[in-house]
Amino acid sequence: MSVQPNLGLLCFFPYRALEGRVLAALAEAGFDDMTLAQGRIAARIGERGTRLTELAEQAQVTKQTAGFLVDQLERAGYVRRLPDPTDGRARLVCFAERGRAAVAVARRVEAAVEAEWTAHLGEESARALRESLTRLREVTDPWR
Amino acid sequence: MSVQPNLGLLCFFPYRALEGRVLAALAEAGFDDMTLAQGRIAARIGERGTRLTELAEQAQVTKQTAGFLVDQLERAGYVRRLPDPTDGRARLVCFAERGRAAVAVARRVEAAVEAEWTAHLGEESARALRESLTRLREVTDPWR
DNA sequence: TGACGATGGTCAGCTTATCTGACGAGACTG
DNA sequence: CAGTCTCGTCAGATAAGCTGACCATCGTCA
């Protein structure tokens, strides 16, 4: 590891820390059957449901892998697959009750962690950090 | 995905982008047998060599997994295991010639990507971003 | 309007990455 | 120097990923 880590690596530490905290909190709250890979797929499901292909693209895995993970999420009661009214081939992966409950836990932890980080950095730096990262997303996230 | 992604998720996009660019450049340069998991271990090898246990801790995998990946890196000629002069049980995972060549490629890409990002954000914002992330590391990276 | 290429998803089979548990050899500590 | 801890490996199981092949439906354009 270099003396002065590059920006990408510096981004990695907070990301991994948050992911770990959320997963731990989920496990603590009784959602202890959700794995990291499942969570990464679930985190990309929109409020009105998301197609499998889209989940796969955003998570950067093949649609087969995404399907495999959604199968598990479905069996565990986190999501359901509903027919897409606008396309007979497609189905929308939507949160079920249990999934919504898990999302609520995740959101709470995210907010708590963010508050800790803001306290550590100071309001103004945290605001600037968020803004820079949002702008960086324009050139690093192929999905808008 | 929320309308306003949390800080952790915002950190994820640049991280993944950089990782992808580095891996692609390595493949292009003839290091096309290195996988993402191997790269994540290799990225943590220090100049004077690093113990397997330490690699495992920093990459947050078990030492068995780290050993498995180092085996492959060794077979591919990227690293060697040398006895640790200070501890008869331990061995130091060190870069071999091929590994050093790959690191040089990775460093070049990292610098190029960072330059792109700095151009996108502006000098001052990029500097502030690096500083905030470095401070955030204090509370998100258990390995300082 | 109907043939055809593109798209959404699944099935099958394989490889890679990861874990838990057990263990032996060497180091450390009282 | 006995007991205990640490470093690494072996063995076996499981999770997570890939490629290739395939079918049904959509959309387009001749």
Tab-separated table of C-alpha atoms (C1' of nucleotides) in Angstrom:
chain	number	residue	atom	x	y	z
A	1	MET	CA	0.000	0.000	0.000
A	2	SER	CA	1.425	3.300	-1.019
A	3	VAL	CA	2.302	6.000	1.479
A	4	GLN	CA	-0.233	8.333	-0.121
A	5	PRO	CA	-3.138	6.146	-1.195
A	6	ASN	CA	-4.877	7.168	-4.389
A	7	LEU	CA	-8.341	8.675	-4.391
A	8	GLY	CA	-10.016	5.446	-5.443
A	9	LEU	CA	-8.534	3.528	-2.564
A	10	LEU	CA	-9.423	6.332	-0.161
A	11	CYS	CA	-13.013	5.976	-1.325
A	12	PHE	CA	-12.899	2.297	-0.556
A	13	PHE	CA	-12.527	2.602	3.207
A	14	PRO	CA	-15.748	4.500	3.917
A	15	TYR	CA	-17.643	2.381	1.451
A	16	ARG	CA	-16.546	-0.877	3.056
A	17	ALA	CA	-17.138	0.504	6.537
A	18	LEU	CA	-20.705	1.484	5.749
A	19	GLU	CA	-21.475	-1.780	3.997
A	20	GLY	CA	-20.175	-3.696	6.977
A	21	ARG	CA	-22.151	-1.629	9.475
A	22	VAL	CA	-25.379	-2.037	7.521
A	23	LEU	CA	-24.942	-5.761	7.125
A	24	ALA	CA	-24.168	-6.166	10.826
A	25	ALA	CA	-27.221	-4.135	11.810
A	26	LEU	CA	-29.427	-6.186	9.512
A	27	ALA	CA	-28.125	-9.388	11.049
A	28	GLU	CA	-28.726	-7.975	14.519
A	29	ALA	CA	-32.291	-7.035	13.598
A	30	GLY	CA	-33.101	-10.589	12.571
A	31	PHE	CA	-32.295	-10.304	8.875
A	32	ASP	CA	-29.337	-12.588	9.408
A	33	ASP	CA	-29.878	-14.623	6.272
A	34	MET	CA	-29.015	-11.780	3.933
A	35	THR	CA	-25.541	-12.049	2.417
A	36	LEU	CA	-23.365	-9.246	1.119
A	37	ALA	CA	-23.984	-10.207	-2.503
A	38	GLN	CA	-27.730	-10.329	-1.969
A	39	GLY	CA	-27.607	-6.952	-0.269
A	40	ARG	CA	-25.748	-5.424	-3.180
A	41	ILE	CA	-28.517	-6.519	-5.500
A	42	ALA	CA	-31.300	-5.546	-3.101
A	43	ALA	CA	-29.821	-2.061	-2.663
A	44	ARG	CA	-30.560	-1.387	-6.324
A	45	ILE	CA	-34.237	-2.244	-6.267
A	46	GLY	CA	-36.348	0.858	-6.820
A	47	GLU	CA	-39.594	1.719	-5.062
A	48	ARG	CA	-41.724	0.680	-8.009
A	49	GLY	CA	-39.657	-2.402	-8.780
A	50	THR	CA	-36.695	-2.959	-11.061
A	51	ARG	CA	-36.033	-5.389	-13.886
A	52	LEU	CA	-33.540	-8.160	-13.398
A	53	THR	CA	-31.456	-6.985	-16.336
A	54	GLU	CA	-31.201	-3.536	-14.857
A	55	LEU	CA	-30.186	-4.873	-11.463
A	56	ALA	CA	-27.509	-6.954	-13.149
A	57	GLU	CA	-26.123	-4.011	-15.097
A	58	GLN	CA	-25.983	-1.687	-12.128
A	59	ALA	CA	-24.404	-4.271	-9.860
A	60	GLN	CA	-22.067	-5.220	-12.712
A	61	VAL	CA	-22.794	-8.922	-12.660
A	62	THR	CA	-24.319	-11.137	-15.338
A	63	LYS	CA	-28.069	-11.492	-15.415
A	64	GLN	CA	-27.637	-15.134	-14.488
A	65	THR	CA	-25.865	-14.151	-11.281
A	66	ALA	CA	-28.471	-11.505	-10.553
A	67	GLY	CA	-31.200	-14.073	-11.128
A	68	PHE	CA	-29.483	-16.487	-8.777
A	69	LEU	CA	-29.357	-13.867	-6.023
A	70	VAL	CA	-32.921	-12.695	-6.595
A	71	ASP	CA	-34.061	-16.320	-6.313
A	72	GLN	CA	-32.563	-16.397	-2.843
A	73	LEU	CA	-34.013	-13.041	-1.852
A	74	GLU	CA	-37.391	-14.287	-3.039
A	75	ARG	CA	-37.162	-17.544	-1.125
A	76	ALA	CA	-36.186	-15.588	2.002
A	77	GLY	CA	-39.247	-13.370	1.594
A	78	TYR	CA	-37.431	-10.114	0.849
A	79	VAL	CA	-38.699	-9.599	-2.698
A	80	ARG	CA	-41.322	-10.733	-5.175
A	81	ARG	CA	-41.285	-10.909	-8.950
A	82	LEU	CA	-44.324	-9.248	-10.510
A	83	PRO	CA	-45.117	-9.143	-14.209
A	84	ASP	CA	-44.132	-5.892	-15.886
A	85	PRO	CA	-47.367	-4.401	-17.254
A	86	THR	CA	-45.459	-2.641	-20.014
A	87	ASP	CA	-43.515	-5.639	-21.321
A	88	GLY	CA	-44.660	-9.229	-21.458
A	89	ARG	CA	-41.133	-10.615	-21.336
A	90	ALA	CA	-40.064	-8.691	-18.289
A	91	ARG	CA	-40.799	-8.999	-14.602
A	92	LEU	CA	-40.280	-6.396	-11.922
A	93	VAL	CA	-38.365	-7.328	-8.812
A	94	CYS	CA	-40.192	-5.561	-5.962
A	95	PHE	CA	-39.714	-5.471	-2.215
A	96	ALA	CA	-42.061	-7.640	-0.170
A	97	GLU	CA	-43.003	-6.767	3.409
A	98	ARG	CA	-39.891	-8.291	4.898
A	99	GLY	CA	-37.750	-6.483	2.362
A	100	ARG	CA	-39.300	-3.147	3.237
A	101	ALA	CA	-38.618	-3.768	6.914
A	102	ALA	CA	-34.976	-4.526	6.129
A	103	VAL	CA	-34.664	-1.391	4.016
A	104	ALA	CA	-35.968	0.649	6.945
A	105	VAL	CA	-33.241	-0.769	9.189
A	106	ALA	CA	-30.612	-0.110	6.547
A	107	ARG	CA	-31.732	3.487	6.098
A	108	ARG	CA	-31.523	4.129	9.829
A	109	VAL	CA	-27.976	2.797	10.016
A	110	GLU	CA	-26.919	4.758	6.968
A	111	ALA	CA	-28.205	7.937	8.564
A	112	ALA	CA	-26.471	7.157	11.864
A	113	VAL	CA	-23.136	6.435	10.189
A	114	GLU	CA	-23.400	9.548	8.099
A	115	ALA	CA	-24.041	11.566	11.241
A	116	GLU	CA	-20.896	10.097	12.835
A	117	TRP	CA	-18.854	10.985	9.808
A	118	THR	CA	-20.270	14.493	9.701
A	119	ALA	CA	-19.359	14.923	13.354
A	120	HIS	CA	-15.820	13.777	12.606
A	121	LEU	CA	-15.339	16.004	9.579
A	122	GLY	CA	-17.413	19.013	10.536
A	123	GLU	CA	-20.589	20.190	8.854
A	124	GLU	CA	-18.940	22.229	6.154
A	125	SER	CA	-16.377	19.600	5.086
A	126	ALA	CA	-19.041	16.909	5.030
A	127	ARG	CA	-21.222	19.030	2.793
A	128	ALA	CA	-18.318	19.678	0.428
A	129	LEU	CA	-17.423	15.988	0.445
A	130	ARG	CA	-20.915	15.008	-0.564
A	131	GLU	CA	-20.923	17.557	-3.309
A	132	SER	CA	-17.566	16.477	-4.739
A	133	LEU	CA	-18.541	12.826	-4.659
A	134	THR	CA	-21.810	13.602	-6.377
A	135	ARG	CA	-19.956	15.407	-9.132
A	136	LEU	CA	-17.442	12.575	-9.359
A	137	ARG	CA	-20.318	10.221	-9.900
A	138	GLU	CA	-20.985	11.947	-13.208
A	139	VAL	CA	-17.768	10.473	-14.569
A	140	THR	CA	-17.585	7.212	-12.628
A	141	ASP	CA	-21.131	5.841	-12.646
A	142	PRO	CA	-22.282	4.669	-16.073
A	143	TRP	CA	-25.902	4.660	-14.768
A	144	ARG	CA	-26.398	8.382	-14.611
B	1	MET	CA	-31.554	3.287	-4.848
B	2	SER	CA	-32.461	6.408	-2.996
B	3	VAL	CA	-32.846	9.787	-4.668
B	4	GLN	CA	-29.994	11.158	-2.586
B	5	PRO	CA	-27.503	8.311	-2.204
B	6	ASN	CA	-25.710	8.110	1.108
B	7	LEU	CA	-22.058	8.981	1.463
B	8	GLY	CA	-20.948	5.362	1.524
B	9	LEU	CA	-22.643	4.577	-1.741
B	10	LEU	CA	-21.272	7.767	-3.269
B	11	CYS	CA	-17.818	6.518	-2.343
B	12	PHE	CA	-18.497	3.264	-4.100
B	13	PHE	CA	-18.731	4.651	-7.625
B	14	PRO	CA	-15.220	6.135	-7.843
B	15	TYR	CA	-13.773	3.114	-6.118
B	16	ARG	CA	-15.327	0.667	-8.529
B	17	ALA	CA	-14.457	2.837	-11.497
B	18	LEU	CA	-10.786	2.971	-10.546
B	19	GLU	CA	-10.600	-0.729	-9.805
B	20	GLY	CA	-12.137	-1.505	-13.169
B	21	ARG	CA	-9.802	0.812	-15.046
B	22	VAL	CA	-6.726	-0.633	-13.357
B	23	LEU	CA	-7.766	-4.201	-14.003
B	24	ALA	CA	-8.525	-3.436	-17.646
B	25	ALA	CA	-5.162	-1.733	-18.111
B	26	LEU	CA	-3.362	-4.671	-16.527
B	27	ALA	CA	-5.144	-7.076	-18.858
B	28	GLU	CA	-4.247	-4.886	-21.823
B	29	ALA	CA	-0.604	-4.837	-20.769
B	30	GLY	CA	-0.406	-8.622	-20.786
B	31	PHE	CA	-1.230	-9.228	-17.135
B	32	ASP	CA	-4.498	-10.762	-18.196
B	33	ASP	CA	-4.378	-13.652	-15.760
B	34	MET	CA	-4.811	-11.457	-12.697
B	35	THR	CA	-8.302	-11.564	-11.234
B	36	LEU	CA	-10.013	-8.901	-9.158
B	37	ALA	CA	-9.650	-10.902	-5.958
B	38	GLN	CA	-5.963	-11.501	-6.608
B	39	GLY	CA	-5.484	-7.811	-7.303
B	40	ARG	CA	-7.124	-6.856	-4.032
B	41	ILE	CA	-4.617	-8.989	-2.180
B	42	ALA	CA	-1.679	-7.868	-4.288
B	43	ALA	CA	-2.539	-4.209	-3.710
B	44	ARG	CA	-1.764	-4.686	-0.046
B	45	ILE	CA	1.728	-6.104	-0.418
B	46	GLY	CA	4.316	-3.681	0.897
B	47	GLU	CA	7.694	-2.912	-0.633
B	48	ARG	CA	9.564	-5.069	1.851
B	49	GLY	CA	6.995	-7.851	1.806
B	50	THR	CA	3.938	-8.514	3.924
B	51	ARG	CA	2.816	-11.480	5.995
B	52	LEU	CA	-0.101	-13.543	4.836
B	53	THR	CA	-2.018	-12.888	8.035
B	54	GLU	CA	-1.665	-9.168	7.579
B	55	LEU	CA	-2.818	-9.339	3.966
B	56	ALA	CA	-5.845	-11.313	5.088
B	57	GLU	CA	-6.753	-8.829	7.818
B	58	GLN	CA	-6.441	-5.791	5.594
B	59	ALA	CA	-8.380	-7.354	2.743
B	60	GLN	CA	-10.910	-8.646	5.266
B	61	VAL	CA	-10.823	-12.251	4.171
B	62	THR	CA	-9.746	-15.330	6.107
B	63	LYS	CA	-6.096	-16.304	5.980
B	64	GLN	CA	-7.141	-19.438	4.116
B	65	THR	CA	-8.625	-17.326	1.349
B	66	ALA	CA	-5.582	-15.064	1.305
B	67	GLY	CA	-3.351	-18.125	1.087
B	68	PHE	CA	-5.386	-19.482	-1.786
B	69	LEU	CA	-5.027	-16.217	-3.713
B	70	VAL	CA	-1.327	-15.854	-2.931
B	71	ASP	CA	-0.811	-19.388	-4.243
B	72	GLN	CA	-2.214	-18.276	-7.565
B	73	LEU	CA	-0.203	-15.064	-7.627
B	74	GLU	CA	2.880	-17.123	-6.912
B	75	ARG	CA	2.154	-19.639	-9.659
B	76	ALA	CA	1.584	-16.777	-12.100
B	77	GLY	CA	4.958	-15.282	-11.179
B	78	TYR	CA	3.704	-12.108	-9.531
B	79	VAL	CA	4.941	-12.810	-6.013
B	80	ARG	CA	7.306	-14.997	-4.025
B	81	ARG	CA	7.179	-16.205	-0.447
B	82	LEU	CA	10.411	-15.580	1.419
B	83	PRO	CA	11.158	-16.666	4.972
B	84	ASP	CA	10.691	-13.898	7.520
B	85	PRO	CA	14.118	-13.410	9.151
B	86	THR	CA	12.474	-12.222	12.358
B	87	ASP	CA	10.018	-15.098	12.805
B	88	GLY	CA	10.528	-18.718	11.862
B	89	ARG	CA	6.835	-19.418	11.499
B	90	ALA	CA	6.126	-16.556	9.156
B	91	ARG	CA	6.886	-15.900	5.524
B	92	LEU	CA	6.870	-12.606	3.695
B	93	VAL	CA	4.885	-12.306	0.509
B	94	CYS	CA	7.034	-10.154	-1.798
B	95	PHE	CA	6.652	-8.942	-5.365
B	96	ALA	CA	8.645	-10.824	-7.999
B	97	GLU	CA	9.794	-9.151	-11.211
B	98	ARG	CA	6.489	-9.659	-12.983
B	99	GLY	CA	4.627	-8.302	-9.992
B	100	ARG	CA	6.736	-5.157	-9.938
B	101	ALA	CA	6.036	-4.607	-13.627
B	102	ALA	CA	2.300	-4.953	-12.984
B	103	VAL	CA	2.473	-2.523	-10.072
B	104	ALA	CA	4.156	0.015	-12.351
B	105	VAL	CA	1.280	-0.252	-14.823
B	106	ALA	CA	-1.271	0.060	-12.031
B	107	ARG	CA	0.442	3.155	-10.625
B	108	ARG	CA	0.406	4.826	-14.025
B	109	VAL	CA	-3.310	4.208	-14.478
B	110	GLU	CA	-4.096	5.385	-10.985
B	111	ALA	CA	-2.281	8.631	-11.660
B	112	ALA	CA	-4.045	9.096	-14.988
B	113	VAL	CA	-7.485	8.499	-13.506
B	114	GLU	CA	-6.765	10.810	-10.637
B	115	ALA	CA	-5.730	13.495	-13.093
B	116	GLU	CA	-9.027	13.062	-14.954
B	117	TRP	CA	-10.982	13.395	-11.753
B	118	THR	CA	-9.014	16.445	-10.699
B	119	ALA	CA	-9.750	18.016	-14.075
B	120	HIS	CA	-13.436	17.310	-13.583
B	121	LEU	CA	-13.629	18.675	-10.040
B	122	GLY	CA	-11.068	21.437	-10.193
B	123	GLU	CA	-7.778	21.567	-8.312
B	124	GLU	CA	-9.150	22.990	-5.111
B	125	SER	CA	-12.125	20.640	-4.750
B	126	ALA	CA	-9.942	17.642	-5.514
B	127	ARG	CA	-7.509	18.676	-2.830
B	128	ALA	CA	-10.318	19.100	-0.310
B	129	LEU	CA	-11.805	15.770	-1.334
B	130	ARG	CA	-8.542	13.997	-0.716
B	131	GLU	CA	-8.195	15.648	2.653
B	132	SER	CA	-11.699	14.765	3.779
B	133	LEU	CA	-11.336	11.170	2.660
B	134	THR	CA	-8.011	10.904	4.443
B	135	ARG	CA	-9.626	12.142	7.651
B	136	LEU	CA	-12.554	9.821	7.136
B	137	ARG	CA	-10.113	6.965	6.919
B	138	GLU	CA	-9.237	7.565	10.552
B	139	VAL	CA	-12.682	6.318	11.532
B	140	THR	CA	-13.325	3.804	8.757
B	141	ASP	CA	-10.061	1.916	8.285
B	142	PRO	CA	-9.133	-0.314	11.210
B	143	TRP	CA	-5.602	-0.616	9.729
B	144	ARG	CA	-4.847	3.099	9.999
C	1	DT	C1'	-48.427	-7.560	-41.574
C	2	DG	C1'	-45.208	-10.487	-40.997
C	3	DA	C1'	-40.200	-11.638	-40.894
C	4	DC	C1'	-36.295	-10.698	-38.270
C	5	DG	C1'	-33.038	-8.789	-35.157
C	6	DA	C1'	-32.882	-7.163	-30.322
C	7	DT	C1'	-34.179	-7.756	-25.539
C	8	DG	C1'	-35.653	-10.053	-20.964
C	9	DG	C1'	-35.144	-14.006	-18.634
C	10	DT	C1'	-34.055	-18.994	-17.614
C	11	DC	C1'	-31.536	-23.591	-17.703
C	12	DA	C1'	-27.246	-26.168	-17.409
C	13	DG	C1'	-22.567	-26.717	-16.256
C	14	DC	C1'	-18.217	-25.050	-14.700
C	15	DT	C1'	-14.738	-22.129	-12.075
C	16	DT	C1'	-13.426	-18.984	-8.596
C	17	DA	C1'	-13.671	-17.145	-4.162
C	18	DT	C1'	-14.926	-17.594	0.334
C	19	DC	C1'	-15.969	-19.833	4.800
C	20	DT	C1'	-15.454	-23.177	9.135
C	21	DG	C1'	-12.818	-26.416	11.554
C	22	DA	C1'	-8.654	-28.845	12.705
C	23	DC	C1'	-3.923	-28.929	13.092
C	24	DG	C1'	1.452	-28.620	13.361
C	25	DA	C1'	5.485	-25.798	13.985
C	26	DG	C1'	7.598	-22.063	15.963
C	27	DA	C1'	7.474	-18.001	19.325
C	28	DC	C1'	6.554	-15.889	23.747
C	29	DT	C1'	5.842	-15.622	28.854
C	30	DG	C1'	5.955	-16.592	33.270
D	1	DC	C1'	10.383	-25.377	30.234
D	2	DA	C1'	5.199	-25.739	30.257
D	3	DG	C1'	1.502	-23.595	28.643
D	4	DT	C1'	-0.382	-20.637	25.438
D	5	DC	C1'	-0.517	-17.798	21.556
D	6	DT	C1'	0.474	-16.832	16.573
D	7	DC	C1'	1.591	-18.111	11.561
D	8	DG	C1'	0.417	-20.736	8.167
D	9	DT	C1'	-1.552	-24.961	5.916
D	10	DC	C1'	-4.768	-28.969	4.931
D	11	DA	C1'	-9.419	-30.558	4.097
D	12	DG	C1'	-14.062	-30.035	2.909
D	13	DA	C1'	-18.239	-27.366	2.094
D	14	DT	C1'	-20.807	-23.439	0.170
D	15	DA	C1'	-21.548	-19.051	-2.139
D	16	DA	C1'	-20.987	-16.363	-5.990
D	17	DG	C1'	-19.566	-15.626	-10.185
D	18	DC	C1'	-18.918	-16.836	-15.488
D	19	DT	C1'	-19.969	-18.775	-20.551
D	20	DG	C1'	-22.988	-20.743	-23.694
D	21	DA	C1'	-27.424	-22.112	-25.274
D	22	DC	C1'	-32.072	-21.342	-25.465
D	23	DC	C1'	-37.156	-19.567	-25.618
D	24	DA	C1'	-40.635	-16.001	-25.583
D	25	DT	C1'	-41.775	-11.464	-26.548
D	26	DC	C1'	-41.014	-6.874	-28.365
D	27	DG	C1'	-40.152	-3.496	-31.942
D	28	DT	C1'	-39.089	-2.236	-36.526
D	29	DC	C1'	-39.140	-1.938	-41.327
D	30	DA	C1'	-39.795	-3.816	-45.893
